[in-house]
Amino acid sequence: MAERTEERTRDADAQSGSDLGVDVGVTESAETDVAVGESRGAESSVTDSTTKDSGSYFSLRALLFAFGAVVGGMVLGGLIPIIPATELLGTLLGGFVYGLLASERRYLETGLAGGISGGAMAFLSLVPQIAAGLNGTRLFAIAGGVSLVLALVGHYFGRDLRSGLTKDIE
């Protein structure tokens, strides 16, 4: 019965405009009873989804961090001698590390960084062959596409590991 009274009071406050300007999702305490927690949880999920969706889909800062991670992984992968195409495995590693460290999902930035840096890596490493007549555009597209996919896969698995590490054990 007390739950119903609290709900009526909350509805009356909402209609009268006596809102204190406090977001329910931010100040929700763990000490509330189950029924009140469920009703507040539904309200906070609506508020949280609107605040999360109001953010930008693209961030230049995140793109620069993604480039740093992917290029750093490519450099580390390129240090392995004898084995061919280790730069591509470094792209996977860079995307993984960026996904593990990033607080938000940044697939667009990671894919863009992986595609551009992978294509540039292939193009720059084969400049003498391109000068001899190899088609550089096709090479850039193939290497960029493969690197884009590897960076996105790495980012996905990094996000998955981060989610598993930060989830509460019940």
Coordinates of N, CA, C and O in Angstrom, one line a residue:
M1 N 0.8 -1.2 0.0 CA 0.0 0.0 0.0 C 0.9 1.3 0.0 O 0.5 2.2 -0.6
A2 N 2.0 1.2 0.7 CA 2.9 2.3 0.8 C 3.5 2.6 -0.6 O 3.7 3.8 -1.0
E3 N 3.6 1.6 -1.4 CA 4.2 1.8 -2.8 C 3.2 2.6 -3.6 O 3.6 3.5 -4.4
R4 N 2.0 2.3 -3.5 CA 0.9 3.0 -4.3 C 0.9 4.4 -3.9 O 0.7 5.3 -4.7
T5 N 1.0 4.7 -2.6 CA 0.9 6.1 -2.1 C 2.1 6.9 -2.6 O 2.0 8.0 -3.0
E6 N 3.3 6.2 -2.6 CA 4.5 6.9 -3.1 C 4.4 7.2 -4.6 O 4.8 8.3 -5.1
E7 N 3.7 6.3 -5.3 CA 3.5 6.5 -6.8 C 2.6 7.6 -7.0 O 2.8 8.5 -7.9
R8 N 1.5 7.7 -6.2 CA 0.6 8.9 -6.4 C 1.2 10.2 -6.0 O 1.0 11.2 -6.7
T9 N 2.1 10.2 -5.0 CA 2.8 11.4 -4.6 C 3.7 11.8 -5.7 O 3.8 13.0 -6.1
R10 N 4.4 10.9 -6.3 CA 5.3 11.2 -7.4 C 4.6 11.7 -8.6 O 5.0 12.7 -9.3
D11 N 3.4 11.1 -8.9 CA 2.6 11.6 -10.0 C 2.1 13.0 -9.8 O 2.0 13.8 -10.7
A12 N 1.6 13.3 -8.6 CA 1.1 14.6 -8.2 C 2.3 15.6 -8.3 O 2.0 16.7 -8.8
D13 N 3.4 15.3 -7.9 CA 4.6 16.2 -8.0 C 4.9 16.5 -9.4 O 5.3 17.6 -9.8
A14 N 4.8 15.5 -10.3 CA 5.1 15.7 -11.7 C 4.1 16.6 -12.3 O 4.4 17.4 -13.2
Q15 N 2.8 16.4 -11.9 CA 1.8 17.3 -12.5 C 1.8 18.7 -12.0 O 1.5 19.6 -12.8
S16 N 2.2 18.9 -10.8 CA 2.2 20.2 -10.2 C 3.5 21.0 -10.6 O 3.5 22.2 -10.4
G17 N 4.5 20.3 -11.2 CA 5.7 21.0 -11.6 C 6.7 21.3 -10.5 O 7.5 22.1 -10.6
S18 N 6.5 20.6 -9.4 CA 7.5 20.7 -8.3 C 8.7 19.8 -8.4 O 9.1 19.2 -7.5
D19 N 9.2 19.7 -9.6 CA 10.4 18.9 -9.9 C 11.6 19.6 -9.3 O 11.8 20.8 -9.5
L20 N 12.4 18.8 -8.7 CA 13.6 19.4 -8.0 C 14.8 19.5 -9.0 O 15.9 19.9 -8.6
G21 N 14.6 19.0 -10.2 CA 15.7 19.0 -11.2 C 16.8 17.9 -11.0 O 17.9 18.0 -11.5
V22 N 16.4 16.9 -10.3 CA 17.3 15.8 -10.0 C 16.9 14.6 -10.9 O 15.7 14.2 -10.9
D23 N 17.8 14.0 -11.6 CA 17.6 12.9 -12.5 C 17.5 11.7 -11.6 O 18.4 11.4 -10.8
V24 N 16.4 10.9 -11.8 CA 16.2 9.7 -11.0 C 17.3 8.7 -11.2 O 17.8 8.0 -10.3
G25 N 17.7 8.5 -12.5 CA 18.8 7.5 -12.8 C 20.1 7.8 -12.1 O 20.9 6.9 -11.9
V26 N 20.4 9.1 -11.9 CA 21.6 9.5 -11.3 C 21.7 9.2 -9.8 O 22.7 8.8 -9.2
T27 N 20.6 9.5 -9.1 CA 20.6 9.5 -7.6 C 19.9 8.2 -7.1 O 19.7 8.2 -5.9
E28 N 19.7 7.3 -7.9 CA 19.0 6.1 -7.4 C 19.9 5.3 -6.4 O 21.0 5.1 -6.7
S29 N 19.3 5.0 -5.3 CA 20.1 4.3 -4.3 C 19.8 2.8 -4.3 O 18.7 2.4 -4.7
A30 N 20.7 2.0 -3.8 CA 20.5 0.6 -3.8 C 19.6 0.1 -2.6 O 19.2 -1.0 -2.5
E31 N 19.3 1.0 -1.7 CA 18.5 0.7 -0.5 C 17.0 0.7 -0.7 O 16.3 0.6 0.2
T32 N 16.5 1.0 -1.9 CA 15.1 1.1 -2.2 C 14.5 -0.3 -2.2 O 15.2 -1.3 -2.5
D33 N 13.2 -0.4 -1.9 CA 12.6 -1.7 -1.9 C 12.4 -2.1 -3.4 O 12.5 -1.3 -4.3
V34 N 12.0 -3.4 -3.6 CA 12.0 -4.0 -4.9 C 11.0 -3.3 -5.8 O 11.2 -2.9 -7.0
A35 N 9.8 -3.0 -5.3 CA 8.7 -2.4 -6.2 C 9.1 -1.0 -6.6 O 8.9 -0.6 -7.8
V36 N 9.6 -0.2 -5.7 CA 10.0 1.2 -6.0 C 11.2 1.1 -7.0 O 11.4 1.9 -7.9
G37 N 12.2 0.2 -6.7 CA 13.3 0.0 -7.6 C 13.0 -0.3 -9.0 O 13.6 0.1 -10.0
E38 N 11.9 -1.2 -9.2 CA 11.5 -1.6 -10.5 C 10.9 -0.4 -11.2 O 11.2 -0.2 -12.4
S39 N 10.1 0.4 -10.6 CA 9.5 1.6 -11.2 C 10.5 2.6 -11.6 O 10.5 3.2 -12.6
R40 N 11.5 2.8 -10.7 CA 12.5 3.8 -11.0 C 13.5 3.2 -12.0 O 14.0 4.0 -12.8
G41 N 13.7 1.9 -12.0 CA 14.5 1.3 -13.1 C 14.0 1.6 -14.4 O 14.7 1.8 -15.4
A42 N 12.6 1.5 -14.6 CA 12.0 1.7 -15.9 C 12.2 3.2 -16.3 O 12.5 3.5 -17.4
E43 N 12.0 4.1 -15.3 CA 12.2 5.5 -15.6 C 13.6 5.8 -16.0 O 13.9 6.6 -16.9
S44 N 14.6 5.2 -15.2 CA 16.0 5.6 -15.5 C 16.4 5.0 -16.8 O 17.3 5.6 -17.4
S45 N 15.9 3.9 -17.2 CA 16.3 3.3 -18.5 C 15.8 4.2 -19.6 O 16.5 4.4 -20.6
V46 N 14.7 4.8 -19.5 CA 14.2 5.8 -20.5 C 15.1 7.0 -20.5 O 15.5 7.5 -21.6
T47 N 15.4 7.5 -19.3 CA 16.3 8.7 -19.3 C 17.7 8.4 -19.7 O 18.3 9.3 -20.4
D48 N 18.2 7.3 -19.4 CA 19.6 6.9 -19.8 C 19.7 6.8 -21.3 O 20.6 7.2 -21.9
S49 N 18.6 6.2 -21.9 CA 18.7 5.9 -23.3 C 18.6 7.3 -24.1 O 19.2 7.4 -25.1
T50 N 17.9 8.2 -23.6 CA 17.8 9.5 -24.3 C 19.1 10.3 -24.1 O 19.5 11.0 -25.0
T51 N 19.8 10.2 -23.0 CA 21.0 10.9 -22.8 C 22.1 10.2 -23.6 O 23.0 10.9 -24.1
K52 N 22.1 8.9 -23.7 CA 23.2 8.3 -24.4 C 23.0 8.5 -25.9 O 24.0 8.6 -26.6
D53 N 21.8 8.5 -26.4 CA 21.5 8.7 -27.8 C 21.7 10.1 -28.3 O 21.9 10.4 -29.5
S54 N 21.8 11.1 -27.4 CA 21.9 12.4 -27.8 C 23.4 12.8 -28.1 O 23.7 13.8 -28.6
G55 N 24.3 11.8 -27.8 CA 25.7 12.0 -28.1 C 26.0 12.0 -29.6 O 25.2 11.6 -30.4
S56 N 27.2 12.3 -29.9 CA 27.6 12.3 -31.3 C 28.0 10.9 -31.8 O 28.5 10.1 -31.0
Y57 N 27.8 10.6 -33.1 CA 28.1 9.4 -33.6 C 29.6 9.3 -34.1 O 30.2 8.3 -34.3
F58 N 30.2 10.5 -34.2 CA 31.6 10.5 -34.7 C 32.4 11.5 -33.8 O 31.9 12.6 -33.5
S59 N 33.6 11.1 -33.4 CA 34.4 12.0 -32.6 C 35.8 12.0 -33.2 O 36.4 11.0 -33.4
L60 N 36.3 13.2 -33.4 CA 37.6 13.4 -34.0 C 38.7 12.9 -33.0 O 39.7 12.3 -33.4
R61 N 38.5 13.2 -31.7 CA 39.4 12.7 -30.7 C 39.5 11.2 -30.7 O 40.6 10.7 -30.6
A62 N 38.3 10.5 -30.7 CA 38.3 9.1 -30.7 C 39.0 8.6 -32.0 O 39.7 7.5 -31.9
L63 N 38.9 9.3 -33.1 CA 39.5 8.8 -34.4 C 41.0 8.9 -34.2 O 41.8 8.0 -34.6
L64 N 41.5 10.0 -33.6 CA 43.0 10.1 -33.4 C 43.5 9.0 -32.4 O 44.6 8.4 -32.7
F65 N 42.7 8.7 -31.4 CA 43.2 7.6 -30.5 C 43.1 6.3 -31.2 O 44.0 5.4 -31.0
A66 N 42.1 6.1 -32.1 CA 42.0 4.8 -32.9 C 43.2 4.7 -33.8 O 43.8 3.6 -34.0
F67 N 43.5 5.8 -34.5 CA 44.7 5.8 -35.4 C 46.0 5.5 -34.6 O 46.8 4.7 -35.0
G68 N 46.1 6.0 -33.4 CA 47.3 5.7 -32.6 C 47.4 4.3 -32.2 O 48.4 3.6 -32.3
A69 N 46.2 3.7 -31.8 CA 46.2 2.3 -31.4 C 46.5 1.4 -32.6 O 47.3 0.4 -32.5
V70 N 45.8 1.6 -33.7 CA 46.0 0.8 -34.9 C 47.4 0.9 -35.5 O 48.0 -0.1 -35.8
V71 N 47.9 2.1 -35.6 CA 49.2 2.3 -36.2 C 50.3 1.7 -35.2 O 51.2 1.1 -35.7
G72 N 50.1 1.9 -33.9 CA 51.0 1.3 -32.9 C 51.0 -0.2 -33.0 O 52.1 -0.8 -33.0
G73 N 49.8 -0.8 -33.2 CA 49.8 -2.2 -33.4 C 50.4 -2.7 -34.7 O 51.1 -3.7 -34.8
M74 N 50.3 -1.9 -35.8 CA 50.9 -2.2 -37.0 C 52.4 -2.1 -36.9 O 53.2 -2.9 -37.5
V75 N 52.9 -1.1 -36.2 CA 54.4 -1.0 -36.0 C 54.9 -2.2 -35.2 O 55.9 -2.8 -35.5
L76 N 54.2 -2.6 -34.1 CA 54.6 -3.7 -33.3 C 54.5 -5.0 -34.2 O 55.4 -5.9 -34.1
G77 N 53.5 -5.1 -35.0 CA 53.4 -6.3 -35.9 C 54.5 -6.3 -36.9 O 55.0 -7.4 -37.3
G78 N 54.9 -5.2 -37.4 CA 56.0 -5.1 -38.4 C 57.3 -5.4 -37.8 O 58.3 -5.6 -38.6
L79 N 57.5 -5.4 -36.5 CA 58.8 -5.7 -35.9 C 59.1 -7.2 -35.9 O 60.2 -7.6 -35.7
I80 N 58.1 -8.0 -36.2 CA 58.3 -9.5 -36.3 C 58.9 -9.8 -37.6 O 58.3 -9.6 -38.7
P81 N 60.1 -10.4 -37.6 CA 60.7 -10.6 -38.9 C 60.3 -12.0 -39.5 O 59.6 -12.8 -38.8
I82 N 60.5 -12.2 -40.7 CA 60.4 -13.4 -41.5 C 58.9 -13.7 -41.8 O 58.6 -14.0 -42.9
I83 N 58.0 -13.5 -40.9 CA 56.6 -13.9 -41.1 C 55.9 -12.7 -41.9 O 55.9 -11.6 -41.5
P84 N 55.3 -13.0 -43.1 CA 54.7 -12.0 -43.9 C 53.4 -11.5 -43.3 O 52.7 -12.2 -42.6
A85 N 53.0 -10.3 -43.6 CA 51.7 -9.7 -43.3 C 51.5 -9.6 -41.8 O 50.3 -9.7 -41.3
T86 N 52.5 -9.5 -41.0 CA 52.3 -9.3 -39.5 C 51.7 -7.9 -39.2 O 51.2 -7.8 -38.1
E87 N 51.8 -7.0 -40.1 CA 51.2 -5.7 -39.8 C 49.7 -5.8 -39.7 O 49.1 -5.1 -39.0
L88 N 49.1 -6.7 -40.5 CA 47.7 -6.9 -40.4 C 47.3 -7.5 -39.1 O 46.2 -7.2 -38.5
L89 N 48.1 -8.4 -38.6 CA 47.8 -8.9 -37.2 C 48.0 -7.8 -36.2 O 47.3 -7.8 -35.2
G90 N 48.9 -6.9 -36.5 CA 49.1 -5.8 -35.6 C 47.8 -4.8 -35.6 O 47.5 -4.2 -34.6
T91 N 47.2 -4.8 -36.8 CA 45.9 -4.0 -36.9 C 44.9 -4.6 -36.0 O 44.1 -3.9 -35.3
L92 N 44.8 -5.9 -36.0 CA 43.8 -6.7 -35.1 C 44.2 -6.4 -33.7 O 43.3 -6.1 -32.9
L93 N 45.4 -6.4 -33.3 CA 45.8 -6.1 -32.0 C 45.5 -4.7 -31.6 O 45.1 -4.4 -30.4
G94 N 45.8 -3.8 -32.4 CA 45.5 -2.4 -32.1 C 44.0 -2.1 -31.9 O 43.6 -1.4 -31.0
G95 N 43.2 -2.7 -32.8 CA 41.7 -2.6 -32.6 C 41.3 -3.2 -31.3 O 40.4 -2.7 -30.6
F96 N 41.9 -4.3 -30.9 CA 41.5 -5.0 -29.7 C 41.9 -4.1 -28.5 O 41.1 -4.0 -27.6
V97 N 43.1 -3.6 -28.5 CA 43.5 -2.7 -27.4 C 42.6 -1.5 -27.3 O 42.2 -1.1 -26.2
Y98 N 42.3 -0.9 -28.4 CA 41.5 0.3 -28.4 C 40.1 -0.1 -27.9 O 39.5 0.7 -27.1
G99 N 39.5 -1.2 -28.3 CA 38.2 -1.6 -27.8 C 38.3 -1.9 -26.3 O 37.3 -1.7 -25.6
L100 N 39.4 -2.4 -25.8 CA 39.5 -2.7 -24.4 C 39.6 -1.5 -23.5 O 39.1 -1.4 -22.4
L101 N 40.2 -0.4 -24.1 CA 40.4 0.8 -23.3 C 39.4 1.8 -23.5 O 39.2 2.7 -22.6
A102 N 38.6 1.8 -24.6 CA 37.6 2.9 -24.9 C 36.4 2.7 -24.0 O 36.0 1.5 -23.7
S103 N 35.9 3.8 -23.5 CA 34.7 3.7 -22.6 C 33.4 3.5 -23.4 O 32.4 3.1 -22.8
E104 N 33.4 3.9 -24.7 CA 32.2 3.8 -25.5 C 32.5 3.0 -26.7 O 33.7 2.8 -27.1
R105 N 31.5 2.6 -27.4 CA 31.7 1.9 -28.7 C 32.1 2.8 -29.8 O 31.4 3.9 -30.0
R106 N 33.2 2.6 -30.4 CA 33.7 3.5 -31.5 C 34.1 2.7 -32.7 O 35.2 2.6 -33.1
Y107 N 33.1 2.0 -33.3 CA 33.3 1.2 -34.4 C 33.6 2.0 -35.7 O 34.5 1.6 -36.5
L108 N 33.0 3.1 -35.8 CA 33.2 4.0 -37.0 C 34.6 4.5 -37.1 O 35.3 4.4 -38.1
E109 N 35.1 5.0 -35.9 CA 36.4 5.5 -35.9 C 37.5 4.4 -36.0 O 38.5 4.6 -36.7
T110 N 37.2 3.3 -35.4 CA 38.2 2.2 -35.5 C 38.3 1.6 -36.9 O 39.4 1.4 -37.4
G111 N 37.1 1.5 -37.6 CA 37.1 1.0 -38.9 C 37.8 2.0 -39.9 O 38.5 1.6 -40.8
L112 N 37.5 3.2 -39.7 CA 38.1 4.3 -40.6 C 39.7 4.3 -40.4 O 40.4 4.3 -41.3
A113 N 40.1 4.2 -39.1 CA 41.5 4.2 -38.8 C 42.2 3.0 -39.4 O 43.3 3.0 -40.0
G114 N 41.5 1.8 -39.2 CA 42.1 0.6 -39.8 C 42.2 0.5 -41.3 O 43.2 0.1 -41.9
G115 N 41.1 1.0 -41.9 CA 41.1 1.0 -43.4 C 42.1 1.9 -44.0 O 42.9 1.6 -44.9
I116 N 42.2 3.1 -43.5 CA 43.1 4.1 -44.1 C 44.6 3.7 -43.8 O 45.4 3.7 -44.6
S117 N 44.8 3.3 -42.5 CA 46.2 3.0 -42.2 C 46.7 1.7 -42.9 O 47.8 1.6 -43.3
G118 N 45.8 0.7 -43.0 CA 46.1 -0.5 -43.7 C 46.4 -0.3 -45.2 O 47.3 -0.8 -45.8
G119 N 45.5 0.5 -45.8 CA 45.8 0.8 -47.2 C 47.0 1.6 -47.4 O 47.8 1.4 -48.4
A120 N 47.3 2.6 -46.6 CA 48.5 3.4 -46.7 C 49.7 2.5 -46.4 O 50.8 2.7 -47.1
M121 N 49.6 1.6 -45.5 CA 50.8 0.7 -45.2 C 51.1 -0.1 -46.5 O 52.3 -0.2 -46.8
A122 N 50.1 -0.7 -47.1 CA 50.3 -1.5 -48.3 C 50.9 -0.7 -49.4 O 51.8 -1.1 -50.1
F123 N 50.3 0.5 -49.6 CA 50.7 1.4 -50.7 C 52.2 1.9 -50.5 O 53.0 1.8 -51.4
L124 N 52.5 2.3 -49.3 CA 53.9 2.8 -49.0 C 54.9 1.7 -49.0 O 56.1 1.9 -49.4
S125 N 54.5 0.5 -48.6 CA 55.5 -0.6 -48.6 C 55.8 -1.1 -50.0 O 56.9 -1.8 -50.2
L126 N 54.9 -0.9 -50.9 CA 55.1 -1.4 -52.3 C 55.3 -0.3 -53.3 O 54.9 -0.5 -54.5
V127 N 55.8 0.9 -52.9 CA 56.0 2.0 -53.8 C 56.9 1.6 -55.0 O 56.6 2.0 -56.1
P128 N 58.0 0.9 -54.8 CA 58.8 0.6 -56.0 C 58.0 -0.3 -57.0 O 58.2 -0.1 -58.2
Q129 N 57.2 -1.2 -56.5 CA 56.5 -2.1 -57.4 C 55.4 -1.3 -58.1 O 55.1 -1.5 -59.3
I130 N 54.8 -0.3 -57.4 CA 53.8 0.5 -58.1 C 54.4 1.4 -59.2 O 53.8 1.6 -60.2
A131 N 55.6 1.9 -58.9 CA 56.3 2.6 -59.9 C 56.6 1.8 -61.1 O 56.7 2.3 -62.3
A132 N 56.8 0.5 -60.9 CA 57.1 -0.4 -62.0 C 55.8 -0.8 -62.8 O 55.9 -1.4 -63.9
G133 N 54.6 -0.4 -62.4 CA 53.4 -0.7 -63.1 C 52.3 -1.5 -62.4 O 51.3 -1.7 -63.0
L134 N 52.5 -1.8 -61.1 CA 51.4 -2.5 -60.4 C 50.3 -1.5 -60.1 O 50.6 -0.3 -59.9
N135 N 49.1 -1.9 -60.1 CA 48.0 -1.0 -59.9 C 47.9 -0.7 -58.4 O 47.5 -1.5 -57.6
G136 N 48.2 0.6 -58.0 CA 48.2 1.0 -56.6 C 46.8 1.2 -56.0 O 46.6 1.0 -54.8
T137 N 45.8 1.5 -56.8 CA 44.5 1.8 -56.3 C 43.9 0.4 -55.9 O 43.2 0.4 -54.8
R138 N 44.0 -0.6 -56.6 CA 43.5 -1.9 -56.3 C 44.2 -2.4 -55.0 O 43.6 -3.0 -54.1
L139 N 45.5 -2.3 -54.9 CA 46.2 -2.7 -53.8 C 45.8 -1.9 -52.5 O 45.6 -2.6 -51.5
F140 N 45.6 -0.6 -52.6 CA 45.1 0.2 -51.5 C 43.7 -0.3 -51.1 O 43.5 -0.4 -49.9
A141 N 42.8 -0.6 -52.0 CA 41.5 -1.0 -51.7 C 41.5 -2.4 -51.0 O 40.7 -2.6 -50.0
I142 N 42.2 -3.3 -51.5 CA 42.2 -4.7 -50.9 C 42.8 -4.6 -49.5 O 42.3 -5.1 -48.5
A143 N 44.0 -4.0 -49.4 CA 44.6 -3.9 -48.0 C 43.8 -3.1 -47.1 O 43.7 -3.5 -45.9
G144 N 43.2 -2.0 -47.5 CA 42.4 -1.2 -46.7 C 41.2 -2.0 -46.2 O 40.8 -1.9 -45.0
G145 N 40.5 -2.7 -47.1 CA 39.3 -3.5 -46.7 C 39.7 -4.6 -45.7 O 38.9 -4.8 -44.7
V146 N 40.8 -5.3 -45.9 CA 41.2 -6.4 -45.0 C 41.5 -5.8 -43.6 O 41.1 -6.3 -42.6
S147 N 42.2 -4.7 -43.7 CA 42.6 -4.0 -42.4 C 41.4 -3.4 -41.7 O 41.3 -3.5 -40.5
L148 N 40.4 -2.9 -42.4 CA 39.2 -2.4 -41.8 C 38.5 -3.5 -41.1 O 38.1 -3.3 -39.9
V149 N 38.3 -4.7 -41.7 CA 37.6 -5.8 -41.1 C 38.4 -6.3 -39.8 O 37.8 -6.5 -38.8
L150 N 39.7 -6.4 -40.0 CA 40.5 -6.8 -38.8 C 40.4 -5.9 -37.6 O 40.4 -6.3 -36.5
A151 N 40.5 -4.6 -37.9 CA 40.4 -3.6 -36.9 C 39.0 -3.6 -36.2 O 38.9 -3.6 -34.9
L152 N 37.9 -3.8 -37.0 CA 36.6 -3.9 -36.4 C 36.4 -5.2 -35.5 O 35.8 -5.2 -34.5
V153 N 37.0 -6.3 -36.0 CA 36.9 -7.6 -35.3 C 37.7 -7.4 -34.0 O 37.2 -7.8 -32.9
G154 N 38.9 -6.8 -34.0 CA 39.7 -6.6 -32.8 C 38.9 -5.7 -31.8 O 38.9 -5.9 -30.6
H155 N 38.3 -4.6 -32.4 CA 37.5 -3.7 -31.5 C 36.4 -4.4 -30.8 O 36.1 -4.2 -29.6
Y156 N 35.7 -5.3 -31.6 CA 34.5 -6.0 -31.0 C 35.0 -6.9 -29.9 O 34.4 -7.0 -28.8
F157 N 36.1 -7.7 -30.1 CA 36.5 -8.6 -29.1 C 37.1 -7.8 -27.9 O 37.0 -8.3 -26.7
G158 N 37.7 -6.7 -28.1 CA 38.2 -5.8 -27.0 C 37.0 -5.3 -26.2 O 37.0 -5.3 -24.9
R159 N 35.9 -4.9 -26.8 CA 34.7 -4.4 -26.1 C 34.1 -5.6 -25.3 O 33.6 -5.4 -24.2
D160 N 34.1 -6.8 -25.9 CA 33.5 -7.9 -25.3 C 34.3 -8.3 -24.0 O 33.7 -8.6 -23.0
L161 N 35.6 -8.3 -24.1 CA 36.4 -8.5 -22.9 C 36.2 -7.5 -21.9 O 36.1 -7.8 -20.7
R162 N 36.2 -6.2 -22.3 CA 35.9 -5.1 -21.3 C 34.6 -5.3 -20.6 O 34.5 -5.2 -19.4
S163 N 33.6 -5.7 -21.4 CA 32.2 -5.9 -20.8 C 32.3 -7.1 -19.8 O 31.7 -7.0 -18.7
G164 N 33.0 -8.1 -20.1 CA 33.1 -9.2 -19.2 C 33.9 -8.9 -17.9 O 33.6 -9.4 -16.8
L165 N 34.9 -8.1 -18.1 CA 35.7 -7.7 -16.9 C 35.0 -6.7 -16.0 O 35.3 -6.7 -14.8
T166 N 34.2 -5.9 -16.5 CA 33.5 -4.8 -15.7 C 32.1 -5.2 -15.2 O 31.5 -4.5 -14.5
K167 N 31.6 -6.4 -15.7 CA 30.3 -6.8 -15.2 C 30.3 -7.3 -13.8 O 31.2 -7.9 -13.4
D168 N 29.3 -7.0 -13.0 CA 29.1 -7.4 -11.7 C 28.8 -8.9 -11.6 O 28.0 -9.4 -12.4
I169 N 29.5 -9.6 -10.7 CA 29.2 -11.0 -10.5 C 28.1 -11.1 -9.5 O 28.1 -10.6 -8.4
E170 N 27.0 -11.8 -9.9 CA 25.9 -12.0 -9.0 C 25.8 -13.3 -8.4 O 26.2 -14.3 -8.9

